[in-house]
Coordinates of C-alpha atoms in Angstrom, one line a residue:
X1 CA 88.5 99.3 -16.2
X2 CA 89.3 95.7 -14.9
X3 CA 87.0 92.5 -15.7
X4 CA 86.0 91.1 -12.4
X5 CA 88.2 87.8 -11.8
X6 CA 85.2 85.6 -10.8
X7 CA 83.6 86.2 -13.8
X8 CA 86.3 85.5 -16.1
X9 CA 85.9 81.8 -16.7
X10 CA 83.5 80.8 -19.8
X11 CA 82.0 84.7 -19.9
X12 CA 82.1 87.2 -23.0
X13 CA 84.3 89.4 -20.8
X14 CA 87.6 87.8 -20.3
X15 CA 88.4 88.8 -23.3
X16 CA 87.8 92.5 -22.2
X17 CA 90.7 94.9 -22.4
X18 CA 92.5 95.3 -18.8
X19 CA 94.0 99.2 -18.0
X20 CA 96.0 99.2 -14.9
X21 CA 98.7 100.4 -15.6
X22 CA 100.4 103.7 -13.7
X23 CA 98.7 106.8 -14.3
X24 CA 101.9 108.9 -12.8
X25 CA 103.8 111.4 -14.9
X26 CA 106.6 111.5 -12.6
X27 CA 106.7 107.9 -12.3
X28 CA 106.7 107.1 -15.8
X29 CA 108.9 109.6 -17.4
X30 CA 111.4 108.3 -14.8
X31 CA 111.6 105.2 -15.3
X32 CA 112.1 105.2 -18.9
X33 CA 114.5 107.8 -18.2
X34 CA 116.6 106.0 -16.0
X35 CA 116.9 103.0 -18.5
X36 CA 118.1 105.5 -21.2
X37 CA 120.9 106.8 -19.5
X38 CA 122.0 102.9 -18.2
X39 CA 122.1 102.2 -22.0
X40 CA 123.2 104.9 -23.8
X41 CA 124.7 107.1 -21.2
X42 CA 124.1 110.9 -20.9
X43 CA 126.4 112.3 -23.0
X44 CA 125.0 110.4 -25.8
X45 CA 121.0 111.2 -25.2
X46 CA 121.0 113.4 -28.1
X47 CA 117.8 114.4 -28.7
X48 CA 116.3 117.0 -31.2
X49 CA 117.2 120.7 -31.3
X50 CA 113.6 121.6 -32.3
X51 CA 110.3 119.5 -31.6
X52 CA 107.3 120.0 -33.0
X53 CA 104.5 118.4 -31.3
X54 CA 101.7 118.2 -33.7
X55 CA 98.2 117.0 -32.6
X56 CA 94.5 118.3 -34.0
X57 CA 91.3 116.9 -34.4
X58 CA 90.3 114.0 -35.9
X59 CA 89.6 114.9 -40.3
X60 CA 91.4 118.4 -38.8
X61 CA 94.9 117.7 -41.7
X62 CA 97.3 116.4 -38.9
X63 CA 98.5 114.6 -41.9
X64 CA 98.3 116.7 -44.8
X65 CA 100.2 119.8 -43.4
X66 CA 102.9 117.6 -42.3
X67 CA 105.0 118.0 -45.0
X68 CA 104.1 121.6 -45.3
X69 CA 105.8 122.5 -41.7
X70 CA 108.4 120.4 -42.5
X71 CA 109.8 122.0 -45.4
X72 CA 108.3 125.6 -43.9
X73 CA 111.7 124.7 -41.2
X74 CA 114.1 122.7 -43.9
X75 CA 113.5 119.7 -42.0
X76 CA 114.5 116.9 -43.7
X77 CA 113.6 113.6 -41.3
X78 CA 110.1 111.4 -42.3
X79 CA 107.5 112.8 -39.6
X80 CA 107.6 110.7 -36.5
X81 CA 104.2 109.5 -36.3
X82 CA 103.1 108.2 -32.9
X83 CA 100.2 105.7 -33.8
X84 CA 102.5 104.1 -36.4
X85 CA 105.2 102.6 -34.0
X86 CA 102.7 101.2 -31.8
X87 CA 102.1 97.8 -33.9
X88 CA 102.8 95.7 -30.4
X89 CA 99.6 93.2 -30.4
X90 CA 99.1 94.8 -26.8
X91 CA 98.9 98.3 -28.6
X92 CA 97.1 97.3 -30.9
X93 CA 94.4 95.3 -28.7
X94 CA 93.7 99.2 -27.0
X95 CA 93.4 100.3 -29.9
X96 CA 90.5 98.3 -31.7
X97 CA 89.0 99.1 -28.5
X98 CA 88.6 102.4 -28.9
X99 CA 91.2 103.3 -26.0
X100 CA 94.1 105.4 -25.7
X101 CA 97.6 103.1 -26.2
X102 CA 99.8 103.2 -22.8
X103 CA 101.6 106.1 -21.8
X104 CA 104.8 104.5 -20.8
X105 CA 104.6 102.6 -24.3
X106 CA 104.5 105.1 -25.8
X107 CA 106.8 107.7 -24.6
X108 CA 109.8 104.5 -24.5
X109 CA 109.5 104.0 -28.2
X110 CA 109.1 107.7 -29.1
X111 CA 112.0 108.8 -26.9
X112 CA 114.3 105.7 -29.1
X113 CA 113.0 107.2 -32.1
X114 CA 113.8 110.9 -31.3
X115 CA 117.7 110.1 -30.3
X116 CA 118.1 108.9 -33.9
X117 CA 120.9 110.9 -36.0
X118 CA 118.1 111.7 -38.6
X119 CA 115.9 113.6 -36.4
X120 CA 119.6 116.2 -35.5
X121 CA 117.9 118.9 -36.6
X122 CA 114.0 118.8 -35.9
X123 CA 111.5 116.3 -35.5
X124 CA 107.7 116.8 -36.1
X125 CA 105.9 114.2 -33.6
X126 CA 102.7 113.6 -35.1
X127 CA 99.8 112.7 -32.2
X128 CA 102.0 112.9 -29.3
X129 CA 101.3 114.6 -26.5
X130 CA 97.7 113.4 -26.0
X131 CA 96.9 113.2 -22.2
X132 CA 97.5 114.8 -19.1
X133 CA 100.1 112.3 -18.4
X134 CA 102.0 112.6 -21.9
X135 CA 101.5 116.3 -20.9
X136 CA 103.3 116.5 -17.9
X137 CA 106.1 114.1 -19.3
X138 CA 106.6 116.8 -22.3
X139 CA 107.5 119.1 -19.2
X140 CA 109.7 116.7 -17.5
X141 CA 111.5 116.2 -21.0
X142 CA 112.2 119.6 -21.8
X143 CA 113.6 120.4 -18.2
X144 CA 115.6 117.0 -18.6
X145 CA 117.3 118.5 -22.2
X146 CA 117.6 122.2 -19.6
X147 CA 119.8 120.2 -17.3
X148 CA 122.0 118.1 -19.8
X149 CA 122.6 121.8 -21.5
X150 CA 124.0 123.5 -18.6
X151 CA 125.6 120.1 -17.7
X152 CA 127.9 119.5 -21.3
X153 CA 128.0 123.3 -21.4
X154 CA 131.5 123.4 -21.1
X155 CA 132.8 120.8 -22.0
X156 CA 133.9 118.7 -25.6
X157 CA 130.0 118.2 -25.4
X158 CA 128.3 121.1 -25.9
X159 CA 128.4 121.0 -29.0
X160 CA 125.3 118.0 -29.4
X161 CA 123.0 120.1 -26.6
X162 CA 121.6 122.9 -27.9
X163 CA 118.9 124.9 -26.3
X164 CA 115.9 122.9 -26.9
X165 CA 112.4 124.4 -28.7
X166 CA 109.1 122.6 -28.4
X167 CA 106.5 124.3 -30.4
X168 CA 102.5 122.9 -29.4
X169 CA 101.3 123.5 -33.1
X170 CA 97.4 122.2 -32.6
X171 CA 95.1 121.9 -35.4
X172 CA 91.3 122.8 -34.4
X173 CA 88.2 121.5 -36.1
X174 CA 84.6 121.8 -34.7
X175 CA 82.2 118.9 -34.4
X176 CA 79.8 118.8 -37.3
X177 CA 83.4 119.9 -39.7
X178 CA 85.5 116.8 -37.8
X179 CA 82.7 114.6 -38.7
X180 CA 81.8 115.6 -41.9
X181 CA 85.7 115.3 -42.9
X182 CA 86.4 111.9 -41.5
X183 CA 82.8 110.9 -43.3
X184 CA 84.2 111.8 -46.7
X185 CA 88.0 110.3 -45.9
X186 CA 86.0 106.7 -45.1
X187 CA 84.3 107.1 -48.5
X188 CA 87.3 108.0 -50.4
X189 CA 89.4 105.6 -48.7
X190 CA 86.6 103.0 -49.4
X191 CA 86.7 104.0 -53.1
X192 CA 90.4 103.6 -53.5
X193 CA 89.8 100.2 -51.8
X194 CA 88.2 98.4 -54.3
X195 CA 89.4 100.3 -57.5
X196 CA 93.2 98.6 -56.3
X197 CA 91.2 95.3 -55.8
X198 CA 90.1 95.3 -59.2
X199 CA 92.6 96.7 -61.1
X200 CA 95.6 95.4 -58.6
X201 CA 97.5 98.7 -59.3
X202 CA 98.1 100.4 -56.2
X203 CA 97.6 99.9 -52.6
X204 CA 95.4 99.4 -49.9
X205 CA 94.6 102.1 -47.8
X206 CA 94.0 101.8 -44.1
X207 CA 90.4 102.2 -43.5
X208 CA 89.4 103.6 -40.1
X209 CA 86.5 102.3 -38.0
X210 CA 85.3 106.2 -37.2
X211 CA 85.7 107.1 -40.8
X212 CA 82.2 104.5 -41.7
X213 CA 80.0 105.0 -38.4
X214 CA 79.3 108.7 -38.0
X215 CA 78.5 108.0 -33.7
X216 CA 81.9 106.3 -33.8
X217 CA 83.4 109.4 -35.4
X218 CA 81.1 111.8 -33.2
X219 CA 82.5 109.6 -30.0
X220 CA 86.1 110.0 -31.5
X221 CA 86.0 113.8 -31.7
X222 CA 84.5 114.0 -28.0
X223 CA 88.0 112.0 -26.7
X224 CA 89.9 114.6 -28.4
X225 CA 88.4 117.5 -26.9
X226 CA 87.9 116.3 -23.4
X227 CA 90.9 114.1 -23.2
X228 CA 93.7 115.7 -25.9
X229 CA 92.6 119.5 -26.4
X230 CA 91.9 120.2 -22.4
X231 CA 95.7 118.6 -21.9
X232 CA 97.3 120.7 -23.9
X233 CA 96.0 123.9 -23.7
X234 CA 98.7 123.5 -19.9
X235 CA 101.8 123.5 -22.0
X236 CA 100.4 127.3 -23.3
X237 CA 102.3 128.9 -20.6
X238 CA 105.1 126.9 -21.2
X239 CA 106.0 126.7 -24.9
X240 CA 105.6 128.2 -28.3
X241 CA 101.4 127.0 -28.8
X242 CA 100.4 127.6 -32.6
X243 CA 96.3 127.2 -32.2
X244 CA 95.5 126.7 -35.9
X245 CA 91.8 127.3 -37.4
X246 CA 92.0 124.2 -39.8
X247 CA 88.7 125.3 -41.0
X248 CA 88.7 126.2 -44.6
X249 CA 90.7 125.6 -47.7
X250 CA 94.3 124.1 -47.4
X251 CA 95.9 127.0 -49.1
X252 CA 94.2 128.6 -46.5
X253 CA 95.1 126.8 -43.4
X254 CA 98.5 126.8 -44.9
X255 CA 98.9 130.9 -44.6
X256 CA 98.0 130.7 -41.1
X257 CA 100.3 128.0 -40.3
X258 CA 103.0 130.1 -42.5
X259 CA 102.2 133.2 -40.4
X260 CA 101.8 131.5 -36.6
X261 CA 105.4 130.1 -36.7
X262 CA 106.8 133.4 -38.3
X263 CA 105.8 135.5 -35.8
X264 CA 106.0 133.2 -32.7
X265 CA 109.5 132.3 -34.1
X266 CA 110.6 136.1 -33.8
X267 CA 109.6 136.1 -30.4
X268 CA 112.6 133.9 -29.3
X269 CA 115.4 134.8 -27.7
X270 CA 118.5 134.5 -29.2
X271 CA 120.9 131.3 -27.9
X272 CA 123.5 133.6 -26.0
X273 CA 120.9 135.6 -24.3
X274 CA 119.5 132.6 -23.2
X275 CA 122.8 131.3 -22.1
X276 CA 123.3 134.3 -20.2
X277 CA 120.1 134.0 -18.2
X278 CA 119.5 130.3 -18.4
X279 CA 121.2 129.9 -15.1
X280 CA 118.3 132.0 -12.9
X281 CA 115.4 129.3 -12.1
X282 CA 111.7 130.0 -13.7
X283 CA 109.1 130.6 -11.1
X284 CA 107.6 127.5 -12.2
X285 CA 110.3 125.2 -11.1
X286 CA 111.4 126.6 -8.0
X287 CA 106.9 127.0 -7.3
X288 CA 106.6 123.1 -8.5
X289 CA 108.4 121.7 -5.1
X290 CA 108.1 124.6 -2.6
X291 CA 105.1 122.7 -1.1
X292 CA 106.9 119.3 -0.8
X293 CA 109.9 121.1 1.1
X294 CA 107.3 123.3 3.0
X295 CA 106.7 120.1 4.6
X296 CA 109.8 118.6 5.0
X297 CA 110.2 121.2 7.2
X298 CA 107.3 121.5 8.9
X299 CA 107.6 117.6 9.8
X300 CA 111.4 118.7 10.9
X301 CA 110.7 120.8 13.4
X302 CA 108.0 118.5 15.0
X303 CA 110.7 115.9 14.7
X304 CA 113.8 118.0 16.5
X305 CA 112.2 121.3 18.0
X306 CA 109.1 120.9 19.2
X307 CA 108.9 122.2 22.6
X308 CA 109.2 126.0 20.1
X309 CA 107.6 124.5 17.4
X310 CA 104.0 124.2 20.0
X311 CA 105.3 127.8 21.7
X312 CA 104.8 129.1 17.8
X313 CA 101.6 127.4 17.2
X314 CA 100.2 128.5 20.5
X315 CA 101.1 132.2 19.9
X316 CA 99.5 132.0 16.4
X317 CA 96.6 131.0 17.9
X318 CA 96.1 133.1 20.5
X319 CA 97.6 136.5 19.7
X320 CA 96.9 136.2 15.8
X321 CA 94.2 134.4 15.2
X322 CA 91.6 137.2 16.5
X323 CA 93.0 139.5 14.9
X324 CA 93.0 137.9 11.5
X325 CA 89.4 137.1 12.2
X326 CA 88.3 140.7 12.6
X327 CA 89.9 141.7 9.6
X328 CA 88.4 138.5 7.1
X329 CA 86.8 140.9 4.9
X330 CA 89.4 143.2 4.2
X331 CA 92.6 139.7 3.4
X332 CA 94.8 141.7 5.4
X333 CA 95.9 141.6 9.2
X334 CA 99.0 143.3 10.8
X335 CA 100.1 142.5 13.9
X336 CA 102.4 143.5 16.4
X337 CA 103.7 141.5 19.4
X338 CA 106.4 141.3 21.4
X339 CA 106.6 138.0 22.0
X340 CA 109.8 136.5 23.8
X341 CA 109.1 133.0 21.2
X342 CA 110.0 135.4 18.6
X343 CA 113.7 135.8 19.5
X344 CA 114.4 132.8 18.3
X345 CA 114.9 133.1 14.4
X346 CA 114.1 129.5 14.2
X347 CA 110.5 130.6 15.7
X348 CA 110.1 133.0 12.9
X349 CA 111.5 130.6 10.3
X350 CA 108.2 128.5 11.7
X351 CA 105.6 131.6 12.2
X352 CA 106.4 131.7 8.5
X353 CA 105.8 128.4 7.2
X354 CA 102.9 127.9 9.5
X355 CA 101.3 129.8 7.8
X356 CA 101.7 129.3 4.2
X357 CA 100.9 126.0 4.7
X358 CA 96.9 126.7 6.1
X359 CA 96.8 129.7 3.1
X360 CA 98.1 132.4 4.6
X361 CA 101.2 134.9 3.5
X362 CA 103.4 136.3 6.3
X363 CA 105.5 139.2 6.5
X364 CA 107.5 139.9 9.2
X365 CA 109.6 143.1 10.1
X366 CA 111.6 143.6 13.0
X367 CA 111.4 147.3 14.5
X368 CA 114.2 148.0 17.2
X369 CA 113.2 151.0 19.4
X370 CA 115.4 151.7 22.1
X371 CA 113.4 152.1 25.6
X372 CA 113.6 153.6 29.1
X373 CA 114.8 151.1 31.3
X374 CA 116.2 152.5 34.7
X375 CA 117.8 155.0 36.9
X376 CA 121.4 155.0 37.8
X377 CA 121.2 156.3 42.1
X378 CA 125.0 157.7 41.8
X379 CA 124.4 160.2 38.4
X380 CA 120.6 159.8 37.6
X381 CA 121.2 158.5 34.1
X382 CA 118.4 156.8 32.8
X383 CA 119.6 153.4 31.3
X384 CA 117.9 151.9 28.2
X385 CA 117.2 148.5 27.0
X386 CA 116.3 147.9 23.4
X387 CA 112.7 146.8 23.0
X388 CA 111.7 144.4 20.0
X389 CA 109.2 144.3 18.5
X390 CA 107.2 142.2 15.3
X391 CA 105.4 143.5 13.2
X392 CA 103.6 140.8 10.8
X393 CA 101.9 141.4 7.9
X394 CA 98.9 138.8 7.0
X395 CA 97.9 138.6 3.7
X396 CA 94.7 136.0 3.4
X397 CA 91.8 135.6 0.8
X398 CA 89.5 138.1 1.3
X399 CA 86.0 137.7 2.0
X400 CA 83.2 138.1 -0.4
X401 CA 80.6 140.3 0.3
X402 CA 77.1 140.4 -1.6
X403 CA 75.4 144.6 -1.1
X404 CA 72.5 144.7 -1.6
X405 CA 71.1 146.8 -5.2

């Protein structure tokens, strides 16, 4: 959001917070990572071997349960509370306006803090990730730590680069309970602060504006649900994802945390086993760059082999598409062709890539058949030749049929 520069002078909107931040996770993370590498050197980027990314609905009890998680995992370093790291005037201004603090600022401060040796064995990060960009940055950090481990595995630095363990912990309560707890927290903080002022004993507690206004508390919950919770769900398929029902008493919630962490821990590979198979890339890392590589190949065909590429395109349009259209309901078509164009191996590669770009999945089998060609007039022996038949199976999303009842 940004104010109109033509209306800033003498206008109350001139102090409006301007959000012009770059929202590309790759750009943000790579920028921060490059500065860390340049400043400290790769061999000194020694992050905790275990990180608990703790998040939850407002009032769900993150602060209350952080120490329990730390004790459970024998972590001695203080929790890294992201909101507490952001004390700059710019960050404070955005928080006061009810906005999430800039991703790059959050990520850089947090990563630098995690490099502190006190977090060597593990860390609890309270309040991160909260946005889709931050979620992507968690993925990118994990991949960087894997890369560092592989790079230094056979060196003297190997002991500093253990297999990273990321845990996503989400404490969840519903909207009604969240607002109720936020209001209760506000009343308790007000009562405490009044007592401190009257007695002069103790320290004042932070009193959040959202803990005093039910509408603000409700808006805070919905911001969490729409931005943070939805973003966090993307991490379920990658890391240990601990979804904790935070309704109920403190004892009940902690029992759920204990059971969840113990169960998920039993599913984790031993480090030696992991090292044996880690050289095989995970499917996600292959598919992640597949589209860009496909685009690069297609552009290269046009640039370097345009005549052949044009022939393949025409072959698909004339010989394949009519058959594919007739099989639109089933989603599978098998096309046999003896086209001389496909005798060039590059043409076969082009054929598969073109189909992939257009949303089809093509598999090519080459069959060689010996067929009569001519007869020797002297010996009357039959001469044969090898005929190549290209059998192409094309699969695609089938048409949906509405059947009468």
